Short mmCIF file of C-alpha atoms in Angstrom, two decimals:
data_model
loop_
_atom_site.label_atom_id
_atom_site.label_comp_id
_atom_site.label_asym_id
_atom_site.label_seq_id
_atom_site.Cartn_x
_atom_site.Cartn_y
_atom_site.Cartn_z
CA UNK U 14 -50.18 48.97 26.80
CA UNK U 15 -52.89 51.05 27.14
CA UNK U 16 -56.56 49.22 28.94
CA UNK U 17 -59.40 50.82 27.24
CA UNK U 18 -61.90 49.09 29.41
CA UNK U 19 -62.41 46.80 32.30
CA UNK U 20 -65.30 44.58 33.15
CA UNK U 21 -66.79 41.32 34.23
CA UNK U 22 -67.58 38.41 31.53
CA UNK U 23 -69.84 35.50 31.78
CA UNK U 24 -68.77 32.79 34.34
CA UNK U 25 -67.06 34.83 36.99
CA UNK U 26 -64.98 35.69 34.19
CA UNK U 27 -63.35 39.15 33.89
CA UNK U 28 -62.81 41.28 30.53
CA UNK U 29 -60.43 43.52 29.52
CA UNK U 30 -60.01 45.31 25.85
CA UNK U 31 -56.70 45.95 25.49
CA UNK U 32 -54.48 47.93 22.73
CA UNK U 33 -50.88 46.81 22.74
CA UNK U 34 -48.59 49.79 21.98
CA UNK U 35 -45.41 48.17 20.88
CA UNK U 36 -44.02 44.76 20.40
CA UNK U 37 -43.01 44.40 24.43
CA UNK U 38 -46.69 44.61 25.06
CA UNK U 39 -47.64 42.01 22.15
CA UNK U 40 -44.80 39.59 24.04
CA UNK U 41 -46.55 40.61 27.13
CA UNK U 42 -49.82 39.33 25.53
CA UNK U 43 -48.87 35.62 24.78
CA UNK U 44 -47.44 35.20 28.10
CA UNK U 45 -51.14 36.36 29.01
CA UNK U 46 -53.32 34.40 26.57
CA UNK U 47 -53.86 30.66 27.71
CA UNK U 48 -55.99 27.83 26.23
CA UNK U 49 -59.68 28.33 26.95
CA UNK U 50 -59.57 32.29 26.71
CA UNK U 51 -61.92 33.75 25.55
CA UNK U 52 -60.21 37.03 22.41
CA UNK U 53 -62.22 38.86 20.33
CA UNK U 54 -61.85 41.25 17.54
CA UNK U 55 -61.92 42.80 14.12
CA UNK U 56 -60.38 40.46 11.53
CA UNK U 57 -60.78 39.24 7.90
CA UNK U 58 -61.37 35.73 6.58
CA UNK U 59 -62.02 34.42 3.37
CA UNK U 60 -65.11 33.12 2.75
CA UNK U 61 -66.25 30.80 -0.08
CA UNK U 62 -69.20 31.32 -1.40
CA UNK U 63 -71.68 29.16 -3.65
CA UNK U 64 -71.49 32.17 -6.65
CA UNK U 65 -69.90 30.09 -9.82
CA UNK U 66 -67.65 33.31 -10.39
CA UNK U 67 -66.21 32.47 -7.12
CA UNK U 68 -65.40 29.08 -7.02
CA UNK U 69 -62.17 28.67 -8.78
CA UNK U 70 -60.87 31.64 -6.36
CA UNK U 71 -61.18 30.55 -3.10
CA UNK U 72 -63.65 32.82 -2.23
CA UNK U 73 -63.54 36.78 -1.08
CA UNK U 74 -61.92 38.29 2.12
CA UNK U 75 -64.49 39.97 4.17
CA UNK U 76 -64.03 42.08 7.46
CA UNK U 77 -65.66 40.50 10.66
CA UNK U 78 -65.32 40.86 14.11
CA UNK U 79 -65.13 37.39 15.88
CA UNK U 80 -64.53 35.62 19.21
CA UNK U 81 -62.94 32.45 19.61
CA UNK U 82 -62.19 30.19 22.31
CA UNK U 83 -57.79 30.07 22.32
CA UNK U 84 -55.94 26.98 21.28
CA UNK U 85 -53.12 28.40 20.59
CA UNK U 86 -50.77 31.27 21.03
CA UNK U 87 -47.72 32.44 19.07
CA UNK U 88 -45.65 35.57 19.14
CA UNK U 89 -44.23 36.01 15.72
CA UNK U 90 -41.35 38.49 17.11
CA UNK U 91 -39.94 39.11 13.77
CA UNK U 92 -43.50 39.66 12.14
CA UNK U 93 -44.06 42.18 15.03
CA UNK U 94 -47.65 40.69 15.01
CA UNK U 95 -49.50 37.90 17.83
CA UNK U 96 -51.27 34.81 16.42
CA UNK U 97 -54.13 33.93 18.40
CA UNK U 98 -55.66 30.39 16.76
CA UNK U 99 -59.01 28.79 18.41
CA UNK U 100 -62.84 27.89 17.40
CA UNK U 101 -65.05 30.69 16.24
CA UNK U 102 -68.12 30.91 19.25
CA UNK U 103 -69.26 34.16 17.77
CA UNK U 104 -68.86 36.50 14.80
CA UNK U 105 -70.96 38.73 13.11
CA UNK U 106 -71.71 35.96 10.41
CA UNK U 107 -73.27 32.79 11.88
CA UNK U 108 -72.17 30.80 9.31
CA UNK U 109 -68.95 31.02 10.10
CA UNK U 110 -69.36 29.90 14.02
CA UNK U 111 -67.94 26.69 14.98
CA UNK U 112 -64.51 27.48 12.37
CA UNK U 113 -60.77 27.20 13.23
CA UNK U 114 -59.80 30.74 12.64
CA UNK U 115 -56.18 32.79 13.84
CA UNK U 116 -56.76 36.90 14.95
CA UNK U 117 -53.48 38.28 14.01
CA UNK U 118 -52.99 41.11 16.24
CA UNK U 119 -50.63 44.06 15.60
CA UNK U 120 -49.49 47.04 17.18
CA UNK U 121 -52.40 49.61 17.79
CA UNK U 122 -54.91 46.97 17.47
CA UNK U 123 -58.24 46.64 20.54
CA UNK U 124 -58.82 43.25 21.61
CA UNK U 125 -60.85 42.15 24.54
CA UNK U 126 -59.97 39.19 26.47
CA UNK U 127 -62.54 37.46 28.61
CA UNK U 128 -60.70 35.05 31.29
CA UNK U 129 -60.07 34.40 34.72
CA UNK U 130 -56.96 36.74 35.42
CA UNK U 131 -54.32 35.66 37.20
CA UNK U 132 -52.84 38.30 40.41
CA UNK U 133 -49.65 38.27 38.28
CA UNK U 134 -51.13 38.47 35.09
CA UNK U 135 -53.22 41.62 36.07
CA UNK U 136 -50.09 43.15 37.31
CA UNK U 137 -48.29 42.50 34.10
CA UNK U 138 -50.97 44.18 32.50
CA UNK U 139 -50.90 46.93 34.41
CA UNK U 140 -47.51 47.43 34.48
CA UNK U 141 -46.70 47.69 30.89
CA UNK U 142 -49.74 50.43 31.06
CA UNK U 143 -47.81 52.26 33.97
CA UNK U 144 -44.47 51.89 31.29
CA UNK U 145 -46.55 53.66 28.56
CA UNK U 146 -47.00 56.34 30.70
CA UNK U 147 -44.18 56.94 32.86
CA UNK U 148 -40.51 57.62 31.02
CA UNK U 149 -37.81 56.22 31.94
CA UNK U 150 -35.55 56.84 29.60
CA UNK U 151 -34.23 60.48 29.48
CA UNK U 152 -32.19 61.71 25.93
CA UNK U 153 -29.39 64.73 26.69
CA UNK U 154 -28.24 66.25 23.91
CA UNK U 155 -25.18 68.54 24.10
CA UNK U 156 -22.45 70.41 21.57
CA UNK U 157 -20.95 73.80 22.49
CA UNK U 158 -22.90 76.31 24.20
CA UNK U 159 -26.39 74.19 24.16
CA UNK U 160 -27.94 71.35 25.54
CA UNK U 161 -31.16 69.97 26.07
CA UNK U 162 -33.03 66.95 28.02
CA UNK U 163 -36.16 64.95 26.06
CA UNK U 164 -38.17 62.36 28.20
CA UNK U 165 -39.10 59.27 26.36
CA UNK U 166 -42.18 57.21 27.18
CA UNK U 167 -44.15 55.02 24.41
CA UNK U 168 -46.70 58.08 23.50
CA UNK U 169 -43.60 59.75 22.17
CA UNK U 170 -40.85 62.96 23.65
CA UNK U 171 -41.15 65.65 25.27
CA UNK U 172 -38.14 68.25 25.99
CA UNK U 173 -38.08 68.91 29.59
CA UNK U 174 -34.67 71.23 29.42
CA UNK U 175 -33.32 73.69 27.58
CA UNK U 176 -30.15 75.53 28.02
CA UNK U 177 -28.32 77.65 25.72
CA UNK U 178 -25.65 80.31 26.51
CA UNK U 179 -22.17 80.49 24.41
CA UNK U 180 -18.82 79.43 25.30
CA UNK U 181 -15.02 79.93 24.02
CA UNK U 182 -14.33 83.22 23.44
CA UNK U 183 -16.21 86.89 23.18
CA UNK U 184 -17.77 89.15 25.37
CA UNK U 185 -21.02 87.29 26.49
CA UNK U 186 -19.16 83.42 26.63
CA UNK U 187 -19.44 81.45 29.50
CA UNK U 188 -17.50 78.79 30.72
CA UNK U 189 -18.36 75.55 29.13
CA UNK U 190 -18.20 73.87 33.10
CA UNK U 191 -21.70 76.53 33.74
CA UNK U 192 -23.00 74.54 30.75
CA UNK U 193 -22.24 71.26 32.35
CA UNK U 194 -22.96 71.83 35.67
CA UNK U 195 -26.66 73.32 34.85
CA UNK U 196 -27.29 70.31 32.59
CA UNK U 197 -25.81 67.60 35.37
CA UNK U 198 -28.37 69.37 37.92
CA UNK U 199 -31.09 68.77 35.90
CA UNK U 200 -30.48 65.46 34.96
CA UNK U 201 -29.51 64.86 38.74
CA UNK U 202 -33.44 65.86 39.97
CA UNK U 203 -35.23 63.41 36.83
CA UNK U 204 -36.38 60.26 38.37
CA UNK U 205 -35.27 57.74 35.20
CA UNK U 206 -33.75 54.50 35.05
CA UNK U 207 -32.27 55.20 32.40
CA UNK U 208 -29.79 58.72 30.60
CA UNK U 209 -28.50 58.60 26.79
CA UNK U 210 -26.30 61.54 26.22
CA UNK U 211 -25.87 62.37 22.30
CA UNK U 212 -24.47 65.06 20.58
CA UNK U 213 -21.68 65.43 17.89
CA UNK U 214 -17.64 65.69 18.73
CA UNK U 215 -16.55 65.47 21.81
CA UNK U 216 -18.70 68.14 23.36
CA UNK U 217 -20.37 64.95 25.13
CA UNK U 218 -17.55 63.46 26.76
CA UNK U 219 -16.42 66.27 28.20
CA UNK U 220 -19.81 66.57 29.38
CA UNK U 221 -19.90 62.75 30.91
CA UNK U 222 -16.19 63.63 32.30
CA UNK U 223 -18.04 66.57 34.61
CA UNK U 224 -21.28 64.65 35.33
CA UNK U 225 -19.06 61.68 36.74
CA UNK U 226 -17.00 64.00 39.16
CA UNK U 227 -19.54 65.86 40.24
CA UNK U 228 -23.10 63.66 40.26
CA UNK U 229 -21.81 60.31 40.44
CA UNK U 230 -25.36 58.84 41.13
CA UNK U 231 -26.21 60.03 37.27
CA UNK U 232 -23.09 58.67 35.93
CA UNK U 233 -24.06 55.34 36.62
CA UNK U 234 -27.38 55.80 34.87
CA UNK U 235 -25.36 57.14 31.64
CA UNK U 236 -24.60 55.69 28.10
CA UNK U 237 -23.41 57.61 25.13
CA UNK U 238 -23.91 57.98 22.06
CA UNK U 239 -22.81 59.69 18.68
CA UNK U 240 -25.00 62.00 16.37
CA UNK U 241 -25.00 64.66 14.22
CA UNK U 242 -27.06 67.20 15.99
CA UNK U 243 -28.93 68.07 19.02
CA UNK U 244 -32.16 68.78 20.60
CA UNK U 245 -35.34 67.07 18.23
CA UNK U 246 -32.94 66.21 15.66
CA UNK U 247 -30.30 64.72 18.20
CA UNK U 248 -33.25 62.09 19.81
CA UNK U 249 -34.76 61.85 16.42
CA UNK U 250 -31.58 60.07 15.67
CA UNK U 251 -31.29 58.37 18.80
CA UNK U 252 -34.79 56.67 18.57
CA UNK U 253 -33.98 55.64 14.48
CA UNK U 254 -30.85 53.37 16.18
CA UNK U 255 -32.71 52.00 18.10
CA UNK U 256 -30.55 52.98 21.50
CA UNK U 257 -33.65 53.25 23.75
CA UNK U 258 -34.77 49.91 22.93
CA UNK U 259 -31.46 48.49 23.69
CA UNK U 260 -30.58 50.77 26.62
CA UNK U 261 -34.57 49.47 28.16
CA UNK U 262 -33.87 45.98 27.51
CA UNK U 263 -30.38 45.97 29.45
CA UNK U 264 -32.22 47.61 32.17
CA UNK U 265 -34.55 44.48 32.33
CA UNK U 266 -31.74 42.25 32.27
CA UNK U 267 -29.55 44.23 34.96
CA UNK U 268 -32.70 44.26 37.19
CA UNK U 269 -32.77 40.06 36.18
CA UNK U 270 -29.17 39.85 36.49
CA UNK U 271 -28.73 41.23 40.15
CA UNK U 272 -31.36 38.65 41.40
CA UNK U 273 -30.13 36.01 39.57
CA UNK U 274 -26.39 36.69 41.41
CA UNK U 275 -27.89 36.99 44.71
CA UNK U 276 -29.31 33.44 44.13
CA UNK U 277 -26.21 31.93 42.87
CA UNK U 278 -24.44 33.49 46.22
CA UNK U 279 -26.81 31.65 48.43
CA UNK U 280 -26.49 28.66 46.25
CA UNK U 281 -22.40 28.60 47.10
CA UNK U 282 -22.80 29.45 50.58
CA UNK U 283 -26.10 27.72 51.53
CA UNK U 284 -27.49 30.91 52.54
CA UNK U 285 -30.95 31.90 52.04
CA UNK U 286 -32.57 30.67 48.96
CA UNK U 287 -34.38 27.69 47.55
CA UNK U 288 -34.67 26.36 44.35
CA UNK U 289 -36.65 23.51 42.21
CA UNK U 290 -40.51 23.44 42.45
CA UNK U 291 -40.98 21.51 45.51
CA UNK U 292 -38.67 23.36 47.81
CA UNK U 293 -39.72 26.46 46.23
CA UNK U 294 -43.51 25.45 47.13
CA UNK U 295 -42.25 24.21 50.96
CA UNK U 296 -40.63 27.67 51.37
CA UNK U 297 -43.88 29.14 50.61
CA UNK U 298 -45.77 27.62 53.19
CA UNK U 299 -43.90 28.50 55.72
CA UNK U 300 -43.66 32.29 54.46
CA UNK U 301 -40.45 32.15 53.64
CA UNK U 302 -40.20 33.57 50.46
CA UNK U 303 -39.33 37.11 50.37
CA UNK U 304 -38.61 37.55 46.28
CA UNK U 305 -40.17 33.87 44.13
CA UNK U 306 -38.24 33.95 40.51
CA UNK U 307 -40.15 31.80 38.12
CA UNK U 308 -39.37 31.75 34.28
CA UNK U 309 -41.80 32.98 31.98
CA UNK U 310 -42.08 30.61 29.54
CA UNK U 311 -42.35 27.63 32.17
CA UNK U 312 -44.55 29.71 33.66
CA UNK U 313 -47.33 29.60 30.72
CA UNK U 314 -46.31 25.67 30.07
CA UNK U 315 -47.20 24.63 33.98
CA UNK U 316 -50.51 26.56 33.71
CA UNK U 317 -51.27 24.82 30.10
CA UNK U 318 -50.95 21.63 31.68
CA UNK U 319 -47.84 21.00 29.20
CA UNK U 320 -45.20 20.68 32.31
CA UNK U 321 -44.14 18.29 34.69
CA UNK U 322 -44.63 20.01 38.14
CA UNK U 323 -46.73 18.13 40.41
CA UNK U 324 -47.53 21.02 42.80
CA UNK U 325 -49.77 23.88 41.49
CA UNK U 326 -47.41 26.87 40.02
CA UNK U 327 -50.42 29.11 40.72
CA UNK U 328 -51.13 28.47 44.23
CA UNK U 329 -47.43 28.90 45.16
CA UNK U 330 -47.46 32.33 43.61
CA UNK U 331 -51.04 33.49 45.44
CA UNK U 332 -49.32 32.04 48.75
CA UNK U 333 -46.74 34.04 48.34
CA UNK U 334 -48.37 37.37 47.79
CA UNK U 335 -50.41 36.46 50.30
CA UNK U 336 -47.70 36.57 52.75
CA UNK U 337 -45.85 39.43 51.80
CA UNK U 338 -43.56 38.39 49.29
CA UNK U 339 -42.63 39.59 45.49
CA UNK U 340 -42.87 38.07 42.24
CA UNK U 341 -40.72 38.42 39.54
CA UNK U 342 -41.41 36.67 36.38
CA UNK U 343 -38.25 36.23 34.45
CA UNK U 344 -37.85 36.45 30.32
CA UNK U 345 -36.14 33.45 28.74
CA UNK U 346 -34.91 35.23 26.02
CA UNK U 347 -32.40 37.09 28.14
CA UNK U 348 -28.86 35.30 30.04
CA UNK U 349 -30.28 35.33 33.27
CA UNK U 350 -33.96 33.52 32.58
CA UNK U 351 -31.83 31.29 30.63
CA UNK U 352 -29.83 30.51 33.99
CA UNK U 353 -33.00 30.13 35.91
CA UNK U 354 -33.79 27.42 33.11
CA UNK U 355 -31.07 25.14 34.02
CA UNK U 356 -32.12 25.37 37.89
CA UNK U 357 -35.50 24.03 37.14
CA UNK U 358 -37.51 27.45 36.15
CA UNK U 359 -38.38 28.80 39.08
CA UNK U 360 -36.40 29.80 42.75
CA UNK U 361 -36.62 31.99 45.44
CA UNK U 362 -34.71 34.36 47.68
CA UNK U 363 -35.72 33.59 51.42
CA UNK U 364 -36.44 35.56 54.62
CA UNK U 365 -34.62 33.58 56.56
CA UNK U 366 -33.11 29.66 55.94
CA UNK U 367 -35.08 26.89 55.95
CA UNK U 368 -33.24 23.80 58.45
#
């Protein structure tokens, strides 16, 4: 995500233009965008006109650049595209204000939202910005006698180590364990989350095989994966399967995964944890929370007025960030939101247990 501009709207209301970068920020978007939002942007809509030429074709479509008031959200995942729906309250034809009209936005396109911002929207904001500009996903490439290291972030890759020197036999070889060792120590200093290591034969695994003896802590960060050749053409091919995407989203998911255990554990031994809106929101007053799970999609229906909680979802999550503890906002699309689904949405690990 990348924030072109912050500022303050009309009403105590704050803007931001945005340009979404990817699909994960356009699903970041709609779990942004709530009814009585204010989005604007460029956009085309047909408009009929009175000219007798026209008539029988339902009118010409004419670039505009509109605001409406949201009704409606939808993230068309498979259309890689967000559909914003609400009533026109200003365009740059007057004729046109007052009209149902949807602003399909895409990847790469600036739209401003005017709203009051939520603490955890903000940071979700923010924090797919800070992904766009930090990698954390690192691409080794390796075959016999070369190997190199690309960061990935969403601008694109950049190599960050190169080694070549040859092995087997000869007068200049090395041994291939030099090779390995000098790419495990750079790997070993690369703050990631995240290490693909590509490369053709079995080069690779031998690779892994040293890295696992000798820098455990990068082992665990490793997955591997076959291609025909190294260096730009090695992540070139790593990027066209589609192995970042994957390897990000299971890092999501781990991250989900561990909390999600931690809760079921306190849930078998009545340990520290709490879950269900209304002992969720009773732990919060007393600052007990110390990590508040909450599903993403219930999230957006409680602050639609579409659920069923009684309490306030919002002032929960402001109480507990007022008192020291961390949100995380859980995706349903993944095993563990789904989990949190069937214990009522939203939990919490606790500081301490609550008699």
């Amino acid at each position: 995500m990348r924030i072109s501009s912050r500022g303050h709207g009309e009403e105590g209301r704050e803007r931001m233009t945005l340009v979404p970068e990817n699909v994960d920020d356009l699903w970041h978007l709609s779990h942004v965008l709530e009814s009585g939002d204010f989005v604007s942007g460029d956009t085309t809509r047909r408009i009929q006109r009175d000219d007798e030429q026209l008539r029988d074709t339902g009118g010409q479509r004419e670039h505009l650049f509109v605001t409406i008031e949201v009704d409606d959200v939808e993230f068309a995942r498979f259309a890689n595209r967000l559909r914003v729906g609400g009533e026109i309250v200003d365009c740059s034809r007057e004729d046109q204000l007052g009209h149902h009209h949807t602003i399909n936005v895409e990847e790469h396109d600036e739209v401003t939202i005017e709203k009051h911002f939520k603490p955890d929207q903000v940071e979700r904001i923010e924090a797919a910005e800070e992904a766009a500009e930090n990698a954390d996903v690192a691409i080794a490439t390796v075959e016999e006698g070369e190997a190199h290291i690309h960061t990935v972030a969403q601008y694109g890759t950049e190599e960050r180590f190169s080694f070549t020197a040859p092995t087997g036999k000869g007068e200049y070889a090395r041994p291939r364990s030099e090779l390995f060792a000098e790419l495990g120590k750079a790997l070993a200093r690369m703050d990631v989350d995240a290490i693909i290591l590509a490369g053709p034969g079995f080069t690779k695994q031998d690779a892994r095989d040293y890295i696992e003896e000798n820098h455990s802590e990068v082992a665990d960060l490793l997955t591997v994966v076959d291609t025909a050749g190294i260096g730009d053409r090695g992540v070139h091919e790593v990027l066209k399967r589609g192995a970042v995407d994957e390897v990000q989203t299971q890092t999501r998911i781990s991250k989900e995964a561990s909390l999600l255990d931690d809760l079921m554990e306190g849930i078998a031994t009545g340990e520290k944890v709490a879950y269900g809106i209304d002992e969720v929101a009773e732990a919060a007053e007393f600052g007990a929370v110390e990590t508040l799970l909450v599903l993403d999609d219930r999230l957006r229906r409680e602050r639609q007025g579409d659920g069923d909680w009684e309490v306030d979802v919002n002032e929960v999550i402001q109480t507990v960030e007022r008192k020291g503890g961390e949100v995380t906002v859980f995706s349903g699309e993944f095993d563990p939101g789904q989990q949190l689904r069937n214990l009522g949405g939203i939990a919490a690990l606790l500081r301490y247990r609550l008699q």
